[in-house]
Amino acid sequence: LSLTQTYQKLTGTMAAGSSSVAVTGRMRGSDIELSGGGTTWRGRVRDGRLELQAGEGRRITATRIGG
């Protein structure tokens, strides 16, 4: 997951294996919503990690590296 934040707006790429999809989204406080490839992920930033869940129950956790 690679994201760029401009104010509350998020844009970036989510990759798994050899495939990737463009994502867009918004942050409101610690709450976050990302959409891409027909899937919407909702979650929050907690203890330096991004925790997201898709509507069908898939979960991902991302940790910031660098910058």
PDB file of C-alpha atoms in Angstrom:
ATOM      1  CA  LEU A   1       0.000   0.000   0.000  1.00  0.00           C
ATOM      2  CA  SER A   2       1.421   3.337  -1.041  1.00  0.00           C
ATOM      3  CA  LEU A   3      -0.557   6.491  -0.228  1.00  0.00           C
ATOM      4  CA  THR A   4      -0.170  10.214  -0.737  1.00  0.00           C
ATOM      5  CA  GLN A   5      -2.183  12.538   1.495  1.00  0.00           C
ATOM      6  CA  THR A   6      -3.276  16.056   0.521  1.00  0.00           C
ATOM      7  CA  TYR A   7      -5.296  17.442   3.419  1.00  0.00           C
ATOM      8  CA  GLN A   8      -8.024  14.785   3.916  1.00  0.00           C
ATOM      9  CA  LYS A   9      -7.773  13.353   0.382  1.00  0.00           C
ATOM     10  CA  LEU A  10      -5.810  10.128  -0.226  1.00  0.00           C
ATOM     11  CA  THR A  11      -4.555   8.673  -3.505  1.00  0.00           C
ATOM     12  CA  GLY A  12      -2.275   5.747  -4.133  1.00  0.00           C
ATOM     13  CA  THR A  13      -1.774   2.122  -5.081  1.00  0.00           C
ATOM     14  CA  MET A  14      -2.628  -1.111  -3.301  1.00  0.00           C
ATOM     15  CA  ALA A  15      -0.605  -4.141  -4.419  1.00  0.00           C
ATOM     16  CA  ALA A  16      -0.861  -7.860  -3.751  1.00  0.00           C
ATOM     17  CA  GLY A  17       1.512 -10.241  -5.476  1.00  0.00           C
ATOM     18  CA  SER A  18       1.965  -9.147  -9.088  1.00  0.00           C
ATOM     19  CA  SER A  19      -1.279  -7.141  -9.352  1.00  0.00           C
ATOM     20  CA  SER A  20      -2.003  -3.627  -8.183  1.00  0.00           C
ATOM     21  CA  VAL A  21      -4.983  -1.276  -8.181  1.00  0.00           C
ATOM     22  CA  ALA A  22      -5.290   2.499  -7.902  1.00  0.00           C
ATOM     23  CA  VAL A  23      -7.077   3.638  -4.735  1.00  0.00           C
ATOM     24  CA  THR A  24      -8.643   6.919  -3.641  1.00  0.00           C
ATOM     25  CA  GLY A  25     -10.089   7.887  -0.321  1.00  0.00           C
ATOM     26  CA  ARG A  26     -10.522  10.290   2.558  1.00  0.00           C
ATOM     27  CA  MET A  27      -9.444  10.649   6.164  1.00  0.00           C
ATOM     28  CA  ARG A  28     -11.612  12.169   8.876  1.00  0.00           C
ATOM     29  CA  GLY A  29      -9.625  12.349  12.093  1.00  0.00           C
ATOM     30  CA  SER A  30      -8.294   8.818  12.582  1.00  0.00           C
ATOM     31  CA  ASP A  31     -11.042   7.257  10.397  1.00  0.00           C
ATOM     32  CA  ILE A  32     -10.143   6.303   6.832  1.00  0.00           C
ATOM     33  CA  GLU A  33     -11.986   5.029   3.770  1.00  0.00           C
ATOM     34  CA  LEU A  34     -10.273   3.777   0.587  1.00  0.00           C
ATOM     35  CA  SER A  35     -11.889   2.547  -2.637  1.00  0.00           C
ATOM     36  CA  GLY A  36     -10.386   0.828  -5.643  1.00  0.00           C
ATOM     37  CA  GLY A  37     -10.912  -2.174  -7.868  1.00  0.00           C
ATOM     38  CA  GLY A  38     -14.557  -2.429  -6.865  1.00  0.00           C
ATOM     39  CA  THR A  39     -13.775  -2.769  -3.143  1.00  0.00           C
ATOM     40  CA  THR A  40     -14.222  -0.250  -0.336  1.00  0.00           C
ATOM     41  CA  TRP A  41     -11.969  -0.497   2.711  1.00  0.00           C
ATOM     42  CA  ARG A  42     -12.855   1.229   5.989  1.00  0.00           C
ATOM     43  CA  GLY A  43     -10.818   1.530   9.133  1.00  0.00           C
ATOM     44  CA  ARG A  44      -8.661   3.773  11.240  1.00  0.00           C
ATOM     45  CA  VAL A  45      -5.141   4.797  12.076  1.00  0.00           C
ATOM     46  CA  ARG A  46      -4.204   3.361  15.475  1.00  0.00           C
ATOM     47  CA  ASP A  47      -0.822   3.262  17.234  1.00  0.00           C
ATOM     48  CA  GLY A  48       1.056   4.148  14.036  1.00  0.00           C
ATOM     49  CA  ARG A  49      -0.715   1.452  11.983  1.00  0.00           C
ATOM     50  CA  LEU A  50      -3.438   1.622   9.389  1.00  0.00           C
ATOM     51  CA  GLU A  51      -6.072  -1.059  10.044  1.00  0.00           C
ATOM     52  CA  LEU A  52      -8.595  -1.611   7.236  1.00  0.00           C
ATOM     53  CA  GLN A  53     -11.469  -4.005   6.614  1.00  0.00           C
ATOM     54  CA  ALA A  54     -13.444  -4.607   3.432  1.00  0.00           C
ATOM     55  CA  GLY A  55     -17.197  -5.175   3.510  1.00  0.00           C
ATOM     56  CA  GLU A  56     -16.796  -8.926   2.987  1.00  0.00           C
ATOM     57  CA  GLY A  57     -14.524  -9.218   6.027  1.00  0.00           C
ATOM     58  CA  ARG A  58     -11.050  -9.122   4.459  1.00  0.00           C
ATOM     59  CA  ARG A  59      -8.577  -7.268   6.678  1.00  0.00           C
ATOM     60  CA  ILE A  60      -5.234  -5.602   6.112  1.00  0.00           C
ATOM     61  CA  THR A  61      -2.830  -3.789   8.416  1.00  0.00           C
ATOM     62  CA  ALA A  62      -0.185  -1.404   7.086  1.00  0.00           C
ATOM     63  CA  THR A  63       2.696   0.188   8.977  1.00  0.00           C
ATOM     64  CA  ARG A  64       4.320   3.420   7.853  1.00  0.00           C
ATOM     65  CA  ILE A  65       7.925   3.116   6.692  1.00  0.00           C
ATOM     66  CA  GLY A  66      10.180   6.042   5.920  1.00  0.00           C
ATOM     67  CA  GLY A  67       9.216   9.752   5.830  1.00  0.00           C
TER      68      GLY A  67
END
